[in-house]
mmCIF file of C-alpha atoms in Angstrom:
data_model
loop_
_atom_site.group_PDB
_atom_site.id
_atom_site.type_symbol
_atom_site.label_atom_id
_atom_site.label_comp_id
_atom_site.label_asym_id
_atom_site.label_seq_id
_atom_site.Cartn_x
_atom_site.Cartn_y
_atom_site.Cartn_z
ATOM 1 C CA SER A 1383 -8.761 -18.585 -40.488
ATOM 2 C CA GLN A 1384 -9.635 -20.684 -37.540
ATOM 3 C CA GLN A 1385 -11.970 -23.446 -38.611
ATOM 4 C CA GLY A 1386 -14.009 -22.665 -34.749
ATOM 5 C CA GLU A 1387 -15.168 -21.195 -31.953
ATOM 6 C CA GLU A 1388 -16.132 -21.561 -28.671
ATOM 7 C CA ASP A 1389 -18.603 -20.498 -26.889
ATOM 8 C CA PRO A 1390 -18.369 -18.743 -23.816
ATOM 9 C CA GLN A 1391 -15.141 -16.959 -24.254
ATOM 10 C CA ALA A 1392 -14.800 -16.738 -19.877
ATOM 11 C CA LEU A 1393 -16.902 -18.832 -18.037
ATOM 12 C CA SER A 1394 -16.535 -18.051 -14.241
ATOM 13 C CA ILE A 1395 -18.277 -21.094 -11.412
ATOM 14 C CA GLN A 1396 -17.611 -22.493 -8.549
ATOM 15 C CA GLU A 1397 -15.260 -25.890 -7.292
ATOM 16 C CA GLY A 1398 -17.869 -28.605 -7.327
ATOM 17 C CA GLU A 1399 -20.493 -27.039 -10.262
ATOM 18 C CA ASN A 1400 -19.725 -28.134 -13.616
ATOM 19 C CA ALA A 1401 -18.386 -26.222 -16.637
ATOM 20 C CA THR A 1402 -20.148 -26.284 -20.311
ATOM 21 C CA MET A 1403 -18.126 -25.282 -22.743
ATOM 22 C CA ASN A 1404 -19.585 -25.340 -26.808
ATOM 23 C CA CYS A 1405 -17.596 -25.288 -29.681
ATOM 24 C CA SER A 1406 -18.495 -24.614 -34.281
ATOM 25 C CA TYR A 1407 -16.414 -25.678 -36.765
ATOM 26 C CA LYS A 1408 -17.471 -25.043 -40.217
ATOM 27 C CA THR A 1409 -16.485 -27.994 -42.631
ATOM 28 C CA SER A 1410 -17.001 -31.420 -42.517
ATOM 29 C CA ILE A 1411 -15.153 -33.409 -40.192
ATOM 30 C CA ASN A 1412 -13.343 -37.034 -39.223
ATOM 31 C CA ASN A 1413 -12.332 -36.091 -35.326
ATOM 32 C CA LEU A 1414 -12.606 -33.646 -32.970
ATOM 33 C CA GLN A 1415 -10.373 -33.455 -30.420
ATOM 34 C CA TRP A 1416 -10.409 -31.289 -26.857
ATOM 35 C CA TYR A 1417 -7.976 -29.623 -25.307
ATOM 36 C CA ARG A 1418 -6.570 -27.966 -22.592
ATOM 37 C CA GLN A 1419 -4.323 -25.208 -21.764
ATOM 38 C CA ASN A 1420 -2.334 -23.876 -18.513
ATOM 39 C CA SER A 1421 -1.141 -20.404 -18.143
ATOM 40 C CA GLY A 1422 -0.155 -20.388 -21.842
ATOM 41 C CA ARG A 1423 2.086 -23.586 -21.972
ATOM 42 C CA GLY A 1424 1.859 -26.657 -23.581
ATOM 43 C CA LEU A 1425 -1.159 -28.439 -24.478
ATOM 44 C CA VAL A 1426 -2.367 -31.286 -22.879
ATOM 45 C CA HIS A 1427 -5.399 -33.714 -25.076
ATOM 46 C CA LEU A 1428 -8.255 -34.433 -22.632
ATOM 47 C CA ILE A 1429 -9.938 -36.401 -25.117
ATOM 48 C CA LEU A 1430 -10.766 -37.108 -28.786
ATOM 49 C CA ILE A 1431 -13.832 -38.567 -30.932
ATOM 50 C CA ARG A 1432 -14.842 -39.507 -33.612
ATOM 51 C CA SER A 1433 -17.785 -38.479 -36.430
ATOM 52 C CA ASN A 1434 -19.477 -41.447 -36.389
ATOM 53 C CA GLU A 1435 -19.640 -41.234 -32.428
ATOM 54 C CA ARG A 1436 -22.530 -38.964 -29.993
ATOM 55 C CA GLU A 1437 -21.063 -38.279 -26.976
ATOM 56 C CA LYS A 1438 -17.460 -39.673 -25.009
ATOM 57 C CA HIS A 1439 -17.021 -40.036 -22.093
ATOM 58 C CA SER A 1440 -13.335 -39.541 -19.715
ATOM 59 C CA GLY A 1441 -13.338 -39.622 -16.694
ATOM 60 C CA ARG A 1442 -15.308 -36.073 -15.136
ATOM 61 C CA LEU A 1443 -14.504 -34.948 -18.555
ATOM 62 C CA ARG A 1444 -18.377 -35.804 -21.012
ATOM 63 C CA VAL A 1445 -17.856 -35.083 -24.778
ATOM 64 C CA THR A 1446 -20.712 -34.676 -27.118
ATOM 65 C CA LEU A 1447 -20.793 -34.475 -30.912
ATOM 66 C CA ASP A 1448 -22.886 -32.908 -33.289
ATOM 67 C CA THR A 1449 -22.403 -33.746 -36.816
ATOM 68 C CA SER A 1450 -25.565 -31.976 -38.064
ATOM 69 C CA LYS A 1451 -25.706 -28.759 -36.504
ATOM 70 C CA LYS A 1452 -21.376 -28.339 -36.985
ATOM 71 C CA SER A 1453 -21.028 -28.577 -33.173
ATOM 72 C CA SER A 1454 -19.634 -30.307 -29.688
ATOM 73 C CA SER A 1455 -19.732 -29.678 -26.259
ATOM 74 C CA LEU A 1456 -17.111 -30.202 -23.142
ATOM 75 C CA LEU A 1457 -18.662 -30.883 -20.238
ATOM 76 C CA ILE A 1458 -16.982 -31.077 -17.091
ATOM 77 C CA THR A 1459 -18.831 -32.320 -13.763
ATOM 78 C CA ALA A 1460 -17.453 -31.353 -10.035
ATOM 79 C CA SER A 1461 -15.042 -29.045 -10.985
ATOM 80 C CA ARG A 1462 -11.854 -28.445 -8.923
ATOM 81 C CA ALA A 1463 -9.509 -24.739 -8.733
ATOM 82 C CA ALA A 1464 -6.971 -26.885 -10.997
ATOM 83 C CA ASP A 1465 -10.087 -27.393 -13.291
ATOM 84 C CA THR A 1466 -9.352 -23.774 -13.864
ATOM 85 C CA ALA A 1467 -7.196 -23.582 -17.532
ATOM 86 C CA SER A 1468 -8.221 -22.470 -21.753
ATOM 87 C CA TYR A 1469 -9.489 -25.197 -23.149
ATOM 88 C CA PHE A 1470 -9.964 -25.479 -26.658
ATOM 89 C CA CYS A 1471 -11.052 -27.878 -29.742
ATOM 90 C CA ALA A 1472 -9.262 -29.160 -32.365
ATOM 91 C CA THR A 1473 -10.592 -31.025 -35.680
ATOM 92 C CA SER A 1474 -9.301 -33.062 -37.926
ATOM 93 C CA ARG A 1475 -10.251 -34.320 -41.514
ATOM 94 C CA GLY A 1476 -7.886 -37.414 -41.067
ATOM 95 C CA GLY A 1477 -6.663 -38.148 -44.317
ATOM 96 C CA ALA A 1478 -2.852 -37.343 -45.456
ATOM 97 C CA THR A 1479 -2.297 -34.752 -43.145
ATOM 98 C CA ASN A 1480 -4.266 -34.638 -40.841
ATOM 99 C CA LYS A 1481 -3.193 -31.177 -39.201
ATOM 100 C CA LEU A 1482 -5.285 -29.731 -37.060
ATOM 101 C CA ILE A 1483 -7.597 -26.065 -36.594
ATOM 102 C CA PHE A 1484 -7.758 -24.841 -33.117
ATOM 103 C CA GLY A 1485 -10.786 -22.803 -32.089
ATOM 104 C CA THR A 1486 -9.922 -19.185 -30.254
ATOM 105 C CA GLY A 1487 -10.632 -20.867 -26.687
ATOM 106 C CA THR A 1488 -12.228 -20.908 -23.969
ATOM 107 C CA LEU A 1489 -11.019 -19.611 -20.556
ATOM 108 C CA LEU A 1490 -12.687 -21.125 -16.968
ATOM 109 C CA ALA A 1491 -11.842 -20.250 -13.819
ATOM 110 C CA VAL A 1492 -12.922 -21.949 -10.922
ATOM 111 C CA GLN A 1493 -13.147 -19.837 -8.155
ATOM 112 C CA PRO A 1494 -12.317 -22.857 -4.480
ATOM 113 C CA ASP B 1208 11.948 -36.610 -21.585
ATOM 114 C CA ALA B 1209 9.242 -35.966 -23.919
ATOM 115 C CA ASP B 1210 8.059 -36.472 -26.544
ATOM 116 C CA VAL B 1211 8.267 -33.915 -28.101
ATOM 117 C CA THR B 1212 11.323 -30.993 -26.939
ATOM 118 C CA GLN B 1213 11.282 -28.100 -28.244
ATOM 119 C CA THR B 1214 14.205 -25.735 -27.986
ATOM 120 C CA PRO B 1215 14.773 -22.783 -26.837
ATOM 121 C CA ARG B 1216 11.387 -21.866 -24.212
ATOM 122 C CA ASN B 1217 12.050 -18.227 -24.228
ATOM 123 C CA ARG B 1218 13.659 -16.171 -26.692
ATOM 124 C CA ILE B 1219 13.740 -12.852 -27.166
ATOM 125 C CA THR B 1220 15.342 -11.077 -29.740
ATOM 126 C CA LYS B 1221 16.057 -7.934 -32.194
ATOM 127 C CA THR B 1222 14.059 -6.835 -35.409
ATOM 128 C CA GLY B 1223 15.799 -8.158 -38.485
ATOM 129 C CA LYS B 1224 18.048 -11.022 -36.500
ATOM 130 C CA ARG B 1225 17.603 -14.135 -37.825
ATOM 131 C CA ILE B 1226 16.408 -17.059 -35.770
ATOM 132 C CA MET B 1227 15.499 -20.534 -35.438
ATOM 133 C CA LEU B 1228 13.101 -22.636 -33.217
ATOM 134 C CA GLU B 1229 13.795 -26.604 -32.837
ATOM 135 C CA CYS B 1230 12.246 -29.545 -32.193
ATOM 136 C CA SER B 1231 12.771 -32.793 -32.358
ATOM 137 C CA GLN B 1232 10.624 -36.167 -31.115
ATOM 138 C CA THR B 1233 10.405 -39.435 -29.935
ATOM 139 C CA LYS B 1234 7.354 -40.375 -31.215
ATOM 140 C CA GLY B 1235 8.599 -42.385 -34.649
ATOM 141 C CA HIS B 1236 5.547 -40.094 -35.625
ATOM 142 C CA ASP B 1237 6.194 -39.259 -39.490
ATOM 143 C CA ARG B 1238 4.060 -35.710 -39.192
ATOM 144 C CA MET B 1239 5.160 -32.505 -37.858
ATOM 145 C CA TYR B 1240 3.512 -29.132 -37.291
ATOM 146 C CA TRP B 1241 4.587 -26.136 -36.639
ATOM 147 C CA TYR B 1242 1.702 -24.273 -34.597
ATOM 148 C CA ARG B 1243 1.617 -20.208 -33.599
ATOM 149 C CA GLN B 1244 -0.596 -18.320 -31.234
ATOM 150 C CA ASP B 1245 -1.525 -16.052 -30.139
ATOM 151 C CA PRO B 1246 -3.517 -14.619 -27.771
ATOM 152 C CA GLY B 1247 -7.563 -15.218 -28.555
ATOM 153 C CA LEU B 1248 -7.434 -16.644 -31.359
ATOM 154 C CA GLY B 1249 -6.086 -19.924 -30.498
ATOM 155 C CA LEU B 1250 -3.506 -22.039 -33.120
ATOM 156 C CA ARG B 1251 -2.701 -21.090 -36.322
ATOM 157 C CA LEU B 1252 -0.703 -23.911 -37.971
ATOM 158 C CA ILE B 1253 2.448 -21.890 -40.152
ATOM 159 C CA TYR B 1254 3.987 -25.520 -41.628
ATOM 160 C CA TYR B 1255 3.992 -29.240 -41.920
ATOM 161 C CA SER B 1256 5.804 -31.966 -42.996
ATOM 162 C CA PHE B 1257 4.717 -35.843 -44.244
ATOM 163 C CA ASP B 1258 8.409 -37.236 -44.332
ATOM 164 C CA VAL B 1259 12.083 -35.372 -45.294
ATOM 165 C CA LYS B 1260 10.899 -34.933 -48.023
ATOM 166 C CA ASP B 1261 8.211 -33.457 -47.836
ATOM 167 C CA ILE B 1262 7.049 -29.935 -46.443
ATOM 168 C CA ASN B 1263 3.328 -27.935 -46.751
ATOM 169 C CA LYS B 1264 2.118 -24.812 -46.376
ATOM 170 C CA GLY B 1265 -0.012 -23.687 -43.186
ATOM 171 C CA GLU B 1266 -2.481 -20.906 -42.776
ATOM 172 C CA ILE B 1267 0.342 -18.125 -41.772
ATOM 173 C CA SER B 1268 3.500 -19.089 -43.773
ATOM 174 C CA ASP B 1269 4.676 -16.093 -44.940
ATOM 175 C CA GLY B 1270 7.496 -14.652 -43.410
ATOM 176 C CA TYR B 1271 8.921 -17.711 -41.972
ATOM 177 C CA SER B 1272 10.694 -21.173 -43.309
ATOM 178 C CA VAL B 1273 10.745 -25.055 -42.371
ATOM 179 C CA SER B 1274 13.718 -27.483 -42.398
ATOM 180 C CA ARG B 1275 12.998 -30.670 -41.689
ATOM 181 C CA GLN B 1276 16.823 -32.688 -41.822
ATOM 182 C CA ALA B 1277 15.487 -35.945 -40.406
ATOM 183 C CA GLN B 1278 12.058 -37.399 -39.492
ATOM 184 C CA ALA B 1279 13.203 -36.431 -35.244
ATOM 185 C CA LYS B 1280 13.274 -33.374 -36.116
ATOM 186 C CA PHE B 1281 11.850 -30.123 -37.519
ATOM 187 C CA SER B 1282 12.689 -26.246 -37.408
ATOM 188 C CA LEU B 1283 10.923 -23.863 -38.100
ATOM 189 C CA SER B 1284 13.047 -20.619 -38.869
ATOM 190 C CA LEU B 1285 12.419 -16.412 -38.857
ATOM 191 C CA GLU B 1286 14.510 -15.126 -41.870
ATOM 192 C CA SER B 1287 14.470 -11.563 -40.300
ATOM 193 C CA ALA B 1288 12.229 -11.974 -37.659
ATOM 194 C CA ILE B 1289 8.920 -8.483 -37.210
ATOM 195 C CA PRO B 1290 7.632 -7.397 -33.616
ATOM 196 C CA ASN B 1291 4.484 -8.618 -34.663
ATOM 197 C CA GLN B 1292 5.479 -12.586 -34.571
ATOM 198 C CA THR B 1293 6.011 -11.971 -31.328
ATOM 199 C CA ALA B 1294 3.831 -15.040 -30.466
ATOM 200 C CA LEU B 1295 4.034 -18.596 -28.691
ATOM 201 C CA TYR B 1296 4.752 -21.485 -31.416
ATOM 202 C CA PHE B 1297 4.420 -25.206 -30.396
ATOM 203 C CA CYS B 1298 5.484 -27.707 -32.663
ATOM 204 C CA ALA B 1299 4.066 -31.225 -32.749
ATOM 205 C CA THR B 1300 3.550 -34.499 -33.625
ATOM 206 C CA SER B 1301 0.781 -36.998 -35.324
ATOM 207 C CA ASP B 1302 0.239 -40.745 -36.216
ATOM 208 C CA ASP B 1303 -1.571 -40.740 -39.863
ATOM 209 C CA GLY B 1304 -4.975 -40.206 -38.280
ATOM 210 C CA THR B 1305 -6.198 -43.680 -38.993
ATOM 211 C CA GLY B 1306 -5.670 -45.384 -35.800
ATOM 212 C CA ILE B 1307 -6.000 -43.283 -32.146
ATOM 213 C CA ASN B 1308 -4.953 -40.305 -33.496
ATOM 214 C CA ASP B 1309 -1.981 -39.792 -31.649
ATOM 215 C CA TYR B 1310 -1.240 -36.179 -32.272
ATOM 216 C CA THR B 1311 1.454 -34.816 -28.871
ATOM 217 C CA PHE B 1312 2.596 -31.491 -28.766
ATOM 218 C CA GLY B 1313 5.872 -29.541 -27.955
ATOM 219 C CA SER B 1314 5.667 -27.017 -24.631
ATOM 220 C CA GLY B 1315 6.397 -24.899 -27.113
ATOM 221 C CA THR B 1316 8.429 -22.111 -27.058
ATOM 222 C CA ARG B 1317 8.091 -18.000 -26.252
ATOM 223 C CA LEU B 1318 9.553 -15.783 -28.830
ATOM 224 C CA THR B 1319 9.845 -11.832 -28.300
ATOM 225 C CA VAL B 1320 10.600 -10.062 -30.893
ATOM 226 C CA VAL B 1321 11.420 -6.297 -29.775
#
């Protein structure tokens, strides 16, 4: 079963606007990661936030984590057409296994 | 060269055929994983391995087997392929999760079973 769900399933915005995607998960975690996937090919790691962190930034990306609500959000500011992709959150409980459990993804379309 | 290399990139095979997907890595990671992606379902874990002597089933291991031939090589086999195994398959490696938590994915193998 999937660990989490992402909301919305699809998002269409204009270039320059901000895009916000949300992720909810079910169990306690060690960390949560966001990935990007272009056209159903390889996954690119965007950012990792640990369970004791509340917010993290990387360039135009801002991730928040609320462990009490078991939710995270990914904000992409000043979006570009090249940001068009699917975005996935994935959680890890850490430990020896360190396996990731993925959400169902948000398909972002940025219109030029 | 990519850190995690999957071969083949694309494969079409017939129902009932045996097929092997291969993965090799230059990350030096002990942990390796095989995931499957279906449209709208994200990635699901098939098998994972801590080292050459340690193989573990993931959530959807039925119909698959794996072999960890060396620290750097982890292959996934479909003994008798069926159409609902048509999917995008990813290999990944990771560190032990206590450091920077380096998780690296291959580019994927798109498998079609007809």
